PDB file of C-alpha atoms and ligand atoms in Angstrom:
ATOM      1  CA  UNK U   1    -146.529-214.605 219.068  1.00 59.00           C
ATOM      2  CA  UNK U   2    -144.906-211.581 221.021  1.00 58.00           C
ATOM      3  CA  UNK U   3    -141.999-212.572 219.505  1.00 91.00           C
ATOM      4  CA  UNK U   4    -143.355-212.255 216.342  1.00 90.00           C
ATOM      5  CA  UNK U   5    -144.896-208.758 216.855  1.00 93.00           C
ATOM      6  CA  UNK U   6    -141.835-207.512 218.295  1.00 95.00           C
ATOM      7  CA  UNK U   7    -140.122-208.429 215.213  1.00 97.00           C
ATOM      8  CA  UNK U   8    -142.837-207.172 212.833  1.00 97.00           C
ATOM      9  CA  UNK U   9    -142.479-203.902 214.819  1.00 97.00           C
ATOM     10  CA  UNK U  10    -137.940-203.936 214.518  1.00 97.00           C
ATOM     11  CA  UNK U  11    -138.677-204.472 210.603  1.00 98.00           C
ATOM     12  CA  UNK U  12    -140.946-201.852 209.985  1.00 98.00           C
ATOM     13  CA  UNK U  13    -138.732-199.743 211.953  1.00 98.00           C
ATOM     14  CA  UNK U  14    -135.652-200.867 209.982  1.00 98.00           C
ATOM     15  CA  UNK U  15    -137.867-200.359 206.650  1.00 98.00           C
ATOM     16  CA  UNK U  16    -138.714-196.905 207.824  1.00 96.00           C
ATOM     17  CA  UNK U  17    -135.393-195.883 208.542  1.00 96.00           C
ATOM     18  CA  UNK U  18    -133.561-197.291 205.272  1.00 98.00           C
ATOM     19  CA  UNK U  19    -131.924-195.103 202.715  1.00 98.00           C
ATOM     20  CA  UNK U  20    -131.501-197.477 200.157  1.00 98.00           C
ATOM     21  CA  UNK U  21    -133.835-200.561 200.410  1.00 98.00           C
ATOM     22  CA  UNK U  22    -133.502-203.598 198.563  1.00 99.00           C
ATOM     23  CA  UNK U  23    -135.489-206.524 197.882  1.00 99.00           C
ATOM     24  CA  UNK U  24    -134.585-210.239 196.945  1.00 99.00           C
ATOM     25  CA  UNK U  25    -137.382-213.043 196.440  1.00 98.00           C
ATOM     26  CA  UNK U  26    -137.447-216.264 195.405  1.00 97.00           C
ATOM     27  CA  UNK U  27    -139.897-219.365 194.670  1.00 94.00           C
ATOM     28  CA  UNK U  28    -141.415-218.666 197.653  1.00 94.00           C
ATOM     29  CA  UNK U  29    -142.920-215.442 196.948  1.00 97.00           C
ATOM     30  CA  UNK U  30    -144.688-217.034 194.380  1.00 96.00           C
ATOM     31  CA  UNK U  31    -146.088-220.279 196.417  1.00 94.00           C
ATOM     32  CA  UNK U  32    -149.249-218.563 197.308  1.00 96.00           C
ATOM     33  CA  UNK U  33    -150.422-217.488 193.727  1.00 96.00           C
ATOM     34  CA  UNK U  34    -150.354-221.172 193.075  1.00 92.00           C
ATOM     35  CA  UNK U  35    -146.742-222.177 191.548  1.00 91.00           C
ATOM     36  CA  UNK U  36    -145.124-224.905 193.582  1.00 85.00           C
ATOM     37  CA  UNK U  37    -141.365-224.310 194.572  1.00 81.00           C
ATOM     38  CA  UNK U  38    -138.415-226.781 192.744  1.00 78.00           C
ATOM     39  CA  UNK U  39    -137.732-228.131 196.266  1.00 73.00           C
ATOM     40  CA  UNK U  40    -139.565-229.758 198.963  1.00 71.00           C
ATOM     41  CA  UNK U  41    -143.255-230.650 199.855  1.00 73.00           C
ATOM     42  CA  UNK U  42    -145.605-230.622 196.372  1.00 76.00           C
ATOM     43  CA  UNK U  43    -142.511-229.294 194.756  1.00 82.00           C
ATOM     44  CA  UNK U  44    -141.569-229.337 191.047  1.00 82.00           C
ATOM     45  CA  UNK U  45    -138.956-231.928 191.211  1.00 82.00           C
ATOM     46  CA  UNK U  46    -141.638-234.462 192.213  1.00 83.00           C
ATOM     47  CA  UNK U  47    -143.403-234.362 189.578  1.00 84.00           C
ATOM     48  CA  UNK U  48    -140.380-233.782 186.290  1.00 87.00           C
ATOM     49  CA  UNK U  49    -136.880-234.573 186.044  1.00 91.00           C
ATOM     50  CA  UNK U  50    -134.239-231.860 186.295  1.00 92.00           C
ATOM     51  CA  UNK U  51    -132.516-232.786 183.537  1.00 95.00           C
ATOM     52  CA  UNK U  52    -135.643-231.445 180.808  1.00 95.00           C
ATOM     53  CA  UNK U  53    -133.797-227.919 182.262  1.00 95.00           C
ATOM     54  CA  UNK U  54    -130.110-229.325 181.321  1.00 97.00           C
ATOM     55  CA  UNK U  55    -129.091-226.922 178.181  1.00 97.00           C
ATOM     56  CA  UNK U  56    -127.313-229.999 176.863  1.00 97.00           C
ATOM     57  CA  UNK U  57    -130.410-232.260 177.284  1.00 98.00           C
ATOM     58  CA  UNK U  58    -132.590-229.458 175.869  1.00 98.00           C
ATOM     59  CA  UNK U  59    -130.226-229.365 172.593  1.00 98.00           C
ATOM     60  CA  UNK U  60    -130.295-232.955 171.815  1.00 98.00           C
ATOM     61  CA  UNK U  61    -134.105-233.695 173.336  1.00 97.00           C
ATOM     62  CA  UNK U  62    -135.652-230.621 172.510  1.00 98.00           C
ATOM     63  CA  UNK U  63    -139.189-231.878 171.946  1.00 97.00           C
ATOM     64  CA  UNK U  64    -139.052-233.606 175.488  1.00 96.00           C
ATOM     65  CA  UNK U  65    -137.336-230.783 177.045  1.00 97.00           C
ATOM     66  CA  UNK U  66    -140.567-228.509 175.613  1.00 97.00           C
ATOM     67  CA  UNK U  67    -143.001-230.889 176.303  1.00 95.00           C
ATOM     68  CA  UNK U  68    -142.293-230.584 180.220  1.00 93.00           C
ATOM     69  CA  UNK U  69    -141.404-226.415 179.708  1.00 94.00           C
ATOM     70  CA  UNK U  70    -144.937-226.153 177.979  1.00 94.00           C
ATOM     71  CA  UNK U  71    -146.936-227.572 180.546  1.00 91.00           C
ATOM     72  CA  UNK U  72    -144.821-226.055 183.385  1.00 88.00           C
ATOM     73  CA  UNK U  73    -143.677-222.666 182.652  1.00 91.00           C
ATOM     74  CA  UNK U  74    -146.338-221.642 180.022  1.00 92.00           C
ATOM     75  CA  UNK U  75    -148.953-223.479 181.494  1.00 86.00           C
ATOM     76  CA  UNK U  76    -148.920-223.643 185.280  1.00 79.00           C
ATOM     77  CA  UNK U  77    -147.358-220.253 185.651  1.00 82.00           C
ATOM     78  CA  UNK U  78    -149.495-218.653 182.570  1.00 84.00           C
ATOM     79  CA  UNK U  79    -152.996-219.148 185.174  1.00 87.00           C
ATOM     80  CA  UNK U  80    -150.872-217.693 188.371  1.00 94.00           C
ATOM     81  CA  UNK U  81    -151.956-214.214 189.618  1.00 97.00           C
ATOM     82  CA  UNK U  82    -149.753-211.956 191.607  1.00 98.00           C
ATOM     83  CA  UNK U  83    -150.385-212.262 195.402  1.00 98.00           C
ATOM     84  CA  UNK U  84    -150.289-209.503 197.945  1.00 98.00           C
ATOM     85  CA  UNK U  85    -146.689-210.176 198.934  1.00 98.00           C
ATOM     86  CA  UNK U  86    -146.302-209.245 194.918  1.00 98.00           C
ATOM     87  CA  UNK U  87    -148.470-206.255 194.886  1.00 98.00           C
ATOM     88  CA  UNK U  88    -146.835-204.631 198.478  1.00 98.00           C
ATOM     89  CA  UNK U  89    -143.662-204.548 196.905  1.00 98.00           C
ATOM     90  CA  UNK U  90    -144.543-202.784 193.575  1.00 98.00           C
ATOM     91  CA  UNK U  91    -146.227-200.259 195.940  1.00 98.00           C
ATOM     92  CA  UNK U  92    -142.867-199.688 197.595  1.00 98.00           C
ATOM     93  CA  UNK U  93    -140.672-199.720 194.150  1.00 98.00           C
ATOM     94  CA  UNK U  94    -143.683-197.097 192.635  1.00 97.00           C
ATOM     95  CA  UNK U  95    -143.579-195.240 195.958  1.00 97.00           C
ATOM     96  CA  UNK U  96    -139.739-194.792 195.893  1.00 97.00           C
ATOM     97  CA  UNK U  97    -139.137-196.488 199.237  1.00 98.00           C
ATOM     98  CA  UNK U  98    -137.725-199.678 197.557  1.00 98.00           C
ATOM     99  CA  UNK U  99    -134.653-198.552 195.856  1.00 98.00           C
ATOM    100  CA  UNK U 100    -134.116-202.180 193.344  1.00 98.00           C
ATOM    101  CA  UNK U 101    -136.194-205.680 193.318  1.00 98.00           C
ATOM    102  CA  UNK U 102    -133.835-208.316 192.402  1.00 98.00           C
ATOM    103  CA  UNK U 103    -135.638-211.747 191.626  1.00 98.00           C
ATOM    104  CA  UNK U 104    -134.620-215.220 191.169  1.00 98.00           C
ATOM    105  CA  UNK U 105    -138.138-216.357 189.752  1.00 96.00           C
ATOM    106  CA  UNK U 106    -139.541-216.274 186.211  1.00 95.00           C
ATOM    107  CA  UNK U 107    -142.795-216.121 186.298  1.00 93.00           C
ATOM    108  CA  UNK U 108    -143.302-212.203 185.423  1.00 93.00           C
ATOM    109  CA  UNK U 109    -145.968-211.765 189.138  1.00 96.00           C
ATOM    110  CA  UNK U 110    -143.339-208.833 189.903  1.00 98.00           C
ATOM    111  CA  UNK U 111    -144.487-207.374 186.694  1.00 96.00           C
ATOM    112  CA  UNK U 112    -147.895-208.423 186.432  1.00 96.00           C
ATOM    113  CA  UNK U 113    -148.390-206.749 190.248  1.00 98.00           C
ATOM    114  CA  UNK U 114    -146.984-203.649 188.190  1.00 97.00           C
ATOM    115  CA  UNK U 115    -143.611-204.023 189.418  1.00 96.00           C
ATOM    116  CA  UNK U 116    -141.858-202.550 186.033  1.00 92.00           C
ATOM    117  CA  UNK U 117    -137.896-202.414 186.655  1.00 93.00           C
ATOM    118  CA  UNK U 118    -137.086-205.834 188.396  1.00 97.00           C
ATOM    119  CA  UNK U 119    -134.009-207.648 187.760  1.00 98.00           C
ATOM    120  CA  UNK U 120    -134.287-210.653 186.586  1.00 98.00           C
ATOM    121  CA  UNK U 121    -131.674-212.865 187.887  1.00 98.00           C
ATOM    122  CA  UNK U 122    -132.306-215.469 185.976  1.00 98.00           C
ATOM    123  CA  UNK U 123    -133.695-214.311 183.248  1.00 97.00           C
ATOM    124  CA  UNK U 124    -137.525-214.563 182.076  1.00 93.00           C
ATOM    125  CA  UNK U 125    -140.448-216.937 180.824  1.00 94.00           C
ATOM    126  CA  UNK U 126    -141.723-213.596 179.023  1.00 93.00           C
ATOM    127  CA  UNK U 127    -139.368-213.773 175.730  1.00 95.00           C
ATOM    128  CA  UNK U 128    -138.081-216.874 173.754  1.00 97.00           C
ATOM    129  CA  UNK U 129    -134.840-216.743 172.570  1.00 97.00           C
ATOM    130  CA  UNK U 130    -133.546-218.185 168.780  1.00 98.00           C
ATOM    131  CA  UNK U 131    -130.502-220.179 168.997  1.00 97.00           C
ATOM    132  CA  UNK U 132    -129.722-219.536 165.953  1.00 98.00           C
ATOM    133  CA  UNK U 133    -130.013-215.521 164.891  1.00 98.00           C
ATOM    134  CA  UNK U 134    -130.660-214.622 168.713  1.00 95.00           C
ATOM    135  CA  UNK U 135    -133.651-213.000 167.788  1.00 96.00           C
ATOM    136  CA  UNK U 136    -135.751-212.131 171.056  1.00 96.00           C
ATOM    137  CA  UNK U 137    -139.283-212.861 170.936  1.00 96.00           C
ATOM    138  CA  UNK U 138    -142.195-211.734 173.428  1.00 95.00           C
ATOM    139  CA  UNK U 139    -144.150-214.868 174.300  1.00 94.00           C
ATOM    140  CA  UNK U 140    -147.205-215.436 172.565  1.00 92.00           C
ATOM    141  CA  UNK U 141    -149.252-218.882 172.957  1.00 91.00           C
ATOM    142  CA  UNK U 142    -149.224-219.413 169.170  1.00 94.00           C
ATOM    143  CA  UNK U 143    -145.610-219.916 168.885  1.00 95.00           C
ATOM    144  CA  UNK U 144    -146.141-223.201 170.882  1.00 95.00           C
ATOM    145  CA  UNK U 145    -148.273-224.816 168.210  1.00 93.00           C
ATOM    146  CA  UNK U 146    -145.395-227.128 167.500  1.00 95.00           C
ATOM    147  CA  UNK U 147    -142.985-228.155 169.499  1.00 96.00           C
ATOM    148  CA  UNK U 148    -140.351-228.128 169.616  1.00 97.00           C
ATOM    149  CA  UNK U 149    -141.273-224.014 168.826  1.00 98.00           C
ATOM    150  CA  UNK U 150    -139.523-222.736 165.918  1.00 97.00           C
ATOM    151  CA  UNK U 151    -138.292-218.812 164.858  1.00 97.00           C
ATOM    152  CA  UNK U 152    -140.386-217.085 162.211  1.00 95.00           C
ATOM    153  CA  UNK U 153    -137.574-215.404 160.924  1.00 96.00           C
ATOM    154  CA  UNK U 154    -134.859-218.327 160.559  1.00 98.00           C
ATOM    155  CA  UNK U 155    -136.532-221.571 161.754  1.00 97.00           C
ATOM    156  CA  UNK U 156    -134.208-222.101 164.395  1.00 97.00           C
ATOM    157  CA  UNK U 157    -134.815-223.776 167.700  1.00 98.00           C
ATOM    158  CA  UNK U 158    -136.231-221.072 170.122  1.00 98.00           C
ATOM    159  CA  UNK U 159    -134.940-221.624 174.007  1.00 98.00           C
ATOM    160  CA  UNK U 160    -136.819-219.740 176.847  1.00 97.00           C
ATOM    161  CA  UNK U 161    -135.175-216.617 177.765  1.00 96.00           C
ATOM    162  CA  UNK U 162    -134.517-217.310 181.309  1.00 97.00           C
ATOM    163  CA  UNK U 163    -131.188-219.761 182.115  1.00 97.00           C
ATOM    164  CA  UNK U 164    -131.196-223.634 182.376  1.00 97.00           C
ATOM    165  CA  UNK U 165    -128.759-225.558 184.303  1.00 94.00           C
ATOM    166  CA  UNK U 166    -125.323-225.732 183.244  1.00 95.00           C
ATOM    167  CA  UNK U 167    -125.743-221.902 181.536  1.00 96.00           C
ATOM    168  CA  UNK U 168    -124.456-218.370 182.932  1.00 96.00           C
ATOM    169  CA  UNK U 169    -126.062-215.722 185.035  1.00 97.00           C
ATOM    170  CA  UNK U 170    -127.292-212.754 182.176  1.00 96.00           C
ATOM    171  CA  UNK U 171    -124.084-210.519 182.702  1.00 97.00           C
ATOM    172  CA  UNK U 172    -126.325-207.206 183.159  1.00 97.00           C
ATOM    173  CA  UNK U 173    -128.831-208.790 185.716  1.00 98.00           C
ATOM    174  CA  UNK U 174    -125.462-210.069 187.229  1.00 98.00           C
ATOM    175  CA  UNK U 175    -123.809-206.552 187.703  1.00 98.00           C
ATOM    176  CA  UNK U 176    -127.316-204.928 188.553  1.00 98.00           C
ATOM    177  CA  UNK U 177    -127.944-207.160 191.820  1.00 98.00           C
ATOM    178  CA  UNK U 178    -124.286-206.353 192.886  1.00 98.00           C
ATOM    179  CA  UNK U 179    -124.538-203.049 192.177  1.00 98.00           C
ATOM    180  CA  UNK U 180    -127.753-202.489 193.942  1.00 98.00           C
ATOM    181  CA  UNK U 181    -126.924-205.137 196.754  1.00 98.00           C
ATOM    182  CA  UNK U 182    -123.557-203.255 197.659  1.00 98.00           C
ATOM    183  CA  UNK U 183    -125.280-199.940 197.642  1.00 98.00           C
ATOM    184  CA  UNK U 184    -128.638-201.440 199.766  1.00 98.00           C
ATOM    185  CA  UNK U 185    -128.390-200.186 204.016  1.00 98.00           C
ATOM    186  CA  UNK U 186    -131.939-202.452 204.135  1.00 98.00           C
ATOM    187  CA  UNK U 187    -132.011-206.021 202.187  1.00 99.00           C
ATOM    188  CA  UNK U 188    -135.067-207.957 202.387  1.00 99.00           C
ATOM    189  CA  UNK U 189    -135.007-211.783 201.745  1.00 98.00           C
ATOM    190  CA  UNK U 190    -138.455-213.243 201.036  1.00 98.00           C
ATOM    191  CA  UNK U 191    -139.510-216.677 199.898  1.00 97.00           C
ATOM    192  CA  UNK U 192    -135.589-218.609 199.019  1.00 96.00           C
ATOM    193  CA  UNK U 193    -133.652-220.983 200.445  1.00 94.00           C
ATOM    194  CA  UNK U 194    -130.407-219.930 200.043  1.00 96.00           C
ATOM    195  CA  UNK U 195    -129.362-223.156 197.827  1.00 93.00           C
ATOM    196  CA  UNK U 196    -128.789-222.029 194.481  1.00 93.00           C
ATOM    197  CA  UNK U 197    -126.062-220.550 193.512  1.00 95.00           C
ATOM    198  CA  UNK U 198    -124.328-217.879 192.714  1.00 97.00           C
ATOM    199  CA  UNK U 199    -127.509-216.126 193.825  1.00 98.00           C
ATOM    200  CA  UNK U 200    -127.381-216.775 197.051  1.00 98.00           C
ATOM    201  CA  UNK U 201    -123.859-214.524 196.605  1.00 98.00           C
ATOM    202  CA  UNK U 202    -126.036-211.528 196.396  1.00 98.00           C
ATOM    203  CA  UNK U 203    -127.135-211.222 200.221  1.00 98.00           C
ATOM    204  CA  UNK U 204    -124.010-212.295 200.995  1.00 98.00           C
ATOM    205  CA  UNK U 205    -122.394-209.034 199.400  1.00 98.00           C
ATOM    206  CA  UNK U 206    -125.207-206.832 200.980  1.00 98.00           C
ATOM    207  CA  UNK U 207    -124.205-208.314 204.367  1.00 98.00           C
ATOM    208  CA  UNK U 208    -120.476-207.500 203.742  1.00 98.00           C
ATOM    209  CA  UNK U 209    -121.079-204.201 202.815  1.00 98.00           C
ATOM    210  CA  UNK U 210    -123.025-203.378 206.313  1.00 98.00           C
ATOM    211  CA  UNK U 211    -126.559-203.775 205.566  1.00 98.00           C
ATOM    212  CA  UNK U 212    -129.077-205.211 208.003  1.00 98.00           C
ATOM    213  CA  UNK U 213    -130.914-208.486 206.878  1.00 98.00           C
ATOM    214  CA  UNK U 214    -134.341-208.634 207.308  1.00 98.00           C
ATOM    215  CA  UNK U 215    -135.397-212.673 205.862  1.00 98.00           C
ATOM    216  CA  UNK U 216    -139.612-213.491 205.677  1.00 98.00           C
ATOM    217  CA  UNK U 217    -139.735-217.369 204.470  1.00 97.00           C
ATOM    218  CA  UNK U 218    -141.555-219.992 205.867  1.00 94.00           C
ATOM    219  CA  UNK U 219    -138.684-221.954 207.061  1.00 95.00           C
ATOM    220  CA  UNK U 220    -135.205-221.446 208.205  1.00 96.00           C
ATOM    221  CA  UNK U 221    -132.724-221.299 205.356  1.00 96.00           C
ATOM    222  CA  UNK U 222    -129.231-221.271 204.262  1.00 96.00           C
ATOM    223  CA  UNK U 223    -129.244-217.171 205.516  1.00 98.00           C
ATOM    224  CA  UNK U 224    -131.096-217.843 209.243  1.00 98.00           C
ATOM    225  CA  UNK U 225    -128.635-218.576 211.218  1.00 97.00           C
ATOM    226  CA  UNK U 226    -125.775-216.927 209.443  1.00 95.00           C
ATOM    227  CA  UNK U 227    -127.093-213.629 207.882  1.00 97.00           C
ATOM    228  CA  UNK U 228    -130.205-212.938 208.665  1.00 98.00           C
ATOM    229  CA  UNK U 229    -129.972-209.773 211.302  1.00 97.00           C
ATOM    230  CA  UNK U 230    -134.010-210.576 211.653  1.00 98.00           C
ATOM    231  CA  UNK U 231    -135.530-213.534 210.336  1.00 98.00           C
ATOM    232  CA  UNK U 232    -140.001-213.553 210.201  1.00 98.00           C
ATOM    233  CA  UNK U 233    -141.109-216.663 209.874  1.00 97.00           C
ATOM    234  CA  UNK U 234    -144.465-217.145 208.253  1.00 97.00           C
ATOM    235  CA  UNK U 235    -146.084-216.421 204.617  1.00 97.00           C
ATOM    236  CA  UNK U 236    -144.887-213.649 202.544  1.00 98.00           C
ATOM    237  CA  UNK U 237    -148.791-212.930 201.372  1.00 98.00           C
ATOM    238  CA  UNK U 238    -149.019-212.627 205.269  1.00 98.00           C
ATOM    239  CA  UNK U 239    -146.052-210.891 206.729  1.00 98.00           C
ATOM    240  CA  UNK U 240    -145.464-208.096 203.972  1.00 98.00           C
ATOM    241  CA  UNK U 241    -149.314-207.042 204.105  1.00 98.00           C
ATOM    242  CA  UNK U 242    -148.676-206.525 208.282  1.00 97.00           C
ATOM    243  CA  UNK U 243    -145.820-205.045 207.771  1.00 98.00           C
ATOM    244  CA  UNK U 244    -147.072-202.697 205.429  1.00 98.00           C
ATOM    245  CA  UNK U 245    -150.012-201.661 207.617  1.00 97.00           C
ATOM    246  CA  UNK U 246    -147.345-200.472 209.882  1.00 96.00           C
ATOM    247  CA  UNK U 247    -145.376-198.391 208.040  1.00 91.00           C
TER     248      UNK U 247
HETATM  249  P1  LIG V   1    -136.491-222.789 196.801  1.00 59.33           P
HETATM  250  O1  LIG V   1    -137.540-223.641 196.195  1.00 59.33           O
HETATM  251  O2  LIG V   1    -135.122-223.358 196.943  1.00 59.33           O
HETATM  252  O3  LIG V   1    -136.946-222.315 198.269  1.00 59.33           O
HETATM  253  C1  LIG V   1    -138.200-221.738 198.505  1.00 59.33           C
HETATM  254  C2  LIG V   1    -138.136-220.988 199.830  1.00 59.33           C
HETATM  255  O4  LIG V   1    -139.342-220.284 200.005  1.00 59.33           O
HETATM  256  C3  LIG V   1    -137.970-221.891 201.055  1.00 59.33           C
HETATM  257  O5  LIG V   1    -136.985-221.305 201.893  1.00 59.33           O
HETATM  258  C4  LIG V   1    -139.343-221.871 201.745  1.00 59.33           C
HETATM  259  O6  LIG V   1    -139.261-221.902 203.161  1.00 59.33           O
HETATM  260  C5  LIG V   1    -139.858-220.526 201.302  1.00 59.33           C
HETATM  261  N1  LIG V   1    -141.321-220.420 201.176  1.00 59.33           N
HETATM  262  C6  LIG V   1    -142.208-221.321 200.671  1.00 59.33           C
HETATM  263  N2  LIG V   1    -143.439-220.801 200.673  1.00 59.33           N
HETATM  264  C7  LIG V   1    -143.347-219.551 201.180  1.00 59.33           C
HETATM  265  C8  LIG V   1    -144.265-218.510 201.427  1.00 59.33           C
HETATM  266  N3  LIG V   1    -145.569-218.650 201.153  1.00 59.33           N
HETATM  267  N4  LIG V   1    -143.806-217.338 201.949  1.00 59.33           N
HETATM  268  C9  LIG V   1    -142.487-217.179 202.225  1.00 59.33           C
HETATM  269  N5  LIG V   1    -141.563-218.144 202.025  1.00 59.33           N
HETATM  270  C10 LIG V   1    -141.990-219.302 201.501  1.00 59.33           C
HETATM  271  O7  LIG V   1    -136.505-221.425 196.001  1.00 59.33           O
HETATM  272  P2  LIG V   1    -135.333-220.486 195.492  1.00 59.33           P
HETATM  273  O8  LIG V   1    -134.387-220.230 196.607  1.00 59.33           O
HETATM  274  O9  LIG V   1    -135.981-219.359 194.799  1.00 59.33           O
HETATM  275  O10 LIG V   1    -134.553-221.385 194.447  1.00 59.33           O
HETATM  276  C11 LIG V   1    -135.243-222.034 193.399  1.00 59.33           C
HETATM  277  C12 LIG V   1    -134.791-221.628 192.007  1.00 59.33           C
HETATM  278  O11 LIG V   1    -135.770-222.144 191.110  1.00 59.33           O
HETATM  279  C13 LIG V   1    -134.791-220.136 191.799  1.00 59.33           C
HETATM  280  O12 LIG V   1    -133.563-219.838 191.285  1.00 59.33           O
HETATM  281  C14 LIG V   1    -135.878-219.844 190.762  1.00 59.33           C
HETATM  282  O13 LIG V   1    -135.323-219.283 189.607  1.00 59.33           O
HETATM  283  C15 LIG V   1    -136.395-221.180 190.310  1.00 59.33           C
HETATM  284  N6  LIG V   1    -137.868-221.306 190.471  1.00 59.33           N
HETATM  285  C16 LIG V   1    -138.650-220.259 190.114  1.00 59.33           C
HETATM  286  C17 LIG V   1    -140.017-220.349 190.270  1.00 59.33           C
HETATM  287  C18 LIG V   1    -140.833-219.155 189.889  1.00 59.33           C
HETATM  288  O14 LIG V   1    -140.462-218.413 188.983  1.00 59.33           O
HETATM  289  N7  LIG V   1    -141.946-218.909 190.585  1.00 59.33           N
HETATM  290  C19 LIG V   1    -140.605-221.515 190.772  1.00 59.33           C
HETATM  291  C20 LIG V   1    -139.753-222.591 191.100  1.00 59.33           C
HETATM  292  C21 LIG V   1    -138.380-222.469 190.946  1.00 59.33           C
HETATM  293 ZN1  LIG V   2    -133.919-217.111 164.341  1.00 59.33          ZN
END
């Protein structure tokens, strides 16, 4: 425990000190407003097969692809609330101490905690996209009536807007995290395990370019041992409100 509070105090004084902070979450963030990880314990992959977020599954199964992406991403994650590990950080981004927010989730809590500019690393559950005209649409419940969910304009198969296995990283979220990860002297890791790539590239390229590594998650990862100049365990909804009360 004195550990711990020695370490709480080294990251707020690392936080305090940073000219250009930077933060990077993952499913873990999110675990506490209610959305289970992929991995692990109670995770996602327990309950659905990976392959209903294969694009090349999705194209030829679409209605089972949706059936699964309806319950999960427009039904699980359209109840979750932002938490207070969401709500500290769009304090910091609104106060100007944190400089970017790069995430790897999709579930809009960044934004709903009022956390406006975040990149989205892989992209979002907030728009649908048409495979056929690329139209962009905002999400609204109604377009699930059928499913698989069809474009108003040209009747084309509609896709979530975030990435499914086997596609590319959106090439603007891709050079924002670089950008703001080789420019970061502070780079938080909260809530990911390091596994999925190429985001886990992003820290990497922080590290590289000299910047201390503070990780919160609730279990060492892929960065502990390697990266991670100070590594909390513990909750994010914990750790980022004590932290905060620090600063
Ligand atoms: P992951 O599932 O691989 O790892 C989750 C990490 O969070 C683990 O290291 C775990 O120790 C940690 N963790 C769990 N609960 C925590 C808590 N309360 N506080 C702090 N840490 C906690 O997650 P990942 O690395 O983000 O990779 C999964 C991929 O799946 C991501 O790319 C993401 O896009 C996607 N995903 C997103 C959501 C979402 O949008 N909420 C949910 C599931 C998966
Ligand atoms: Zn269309």
């Amino acid at each position: 425990m004195i550990n711990q509070n020695l370490k709480l105090k080294q990251a707020v004084e690392l936080i305090g000190k940073a000219t250009h902070l930077v933060a990077f979450t993952g499913a873990g963030i999110s675990a506490e407003s209610g959305i289970p990880p992929f991995r692990g314990e109670g995770g996602i992959w327990n309950q659905y097969d990976p392959k209903v977020l294969d694009i090349n599954f999705f194209f030829n199964e679409p209605e089972e692809s949706w059936q699964a992406i309806r319950e999960l991403f427009y039904g699980v994650f359209a109840e979750a609330l932002p938490n207070p590990a969401h709500r500290i950080l769009a304090e910091w981004t609104n106060s100007g101490l944190l400089k970017s927010l790069i995430t790897q989730n999709i579930d809009q809590l960044h934004q709903n905690a009022g956390n406006e500019d975040v990149i989205c690393f892989h992209g979002s559950a907030q728009h649908l996209l048409c495979m056929s005209c690329f139209t962009k649409i905002k999400f609204d419940a109604s377009l699930l009536k059928d499913i698989p969910p069809r474009c108003p304009s040209c009747s084309g198969l509609l896709k979530p807007d975030f990435i499914f296995f086997g596609e590319g990283i959106p090439q603007q979220a891709y050079r924002d995290s670089i950008e703001a990860a080789e420019q970061s002297d502070v780079f938080v890791i909260i809530g990911t395990s390091g596994e999925v790539s190429p985001a886990n590239q992003i820290p990497e390229i922080a590290k590289y370019k000299g910047a201390s590594i503070i990780e919160i998650n609730r279990g060492p990862s892929h960065y502990t041992h390697r990266l991670s100049t100070l590594y909390l365990e513990g909750e994010a909804g914990k750790i980022l409100p004590e932290i905060n009360s620090m600063i």
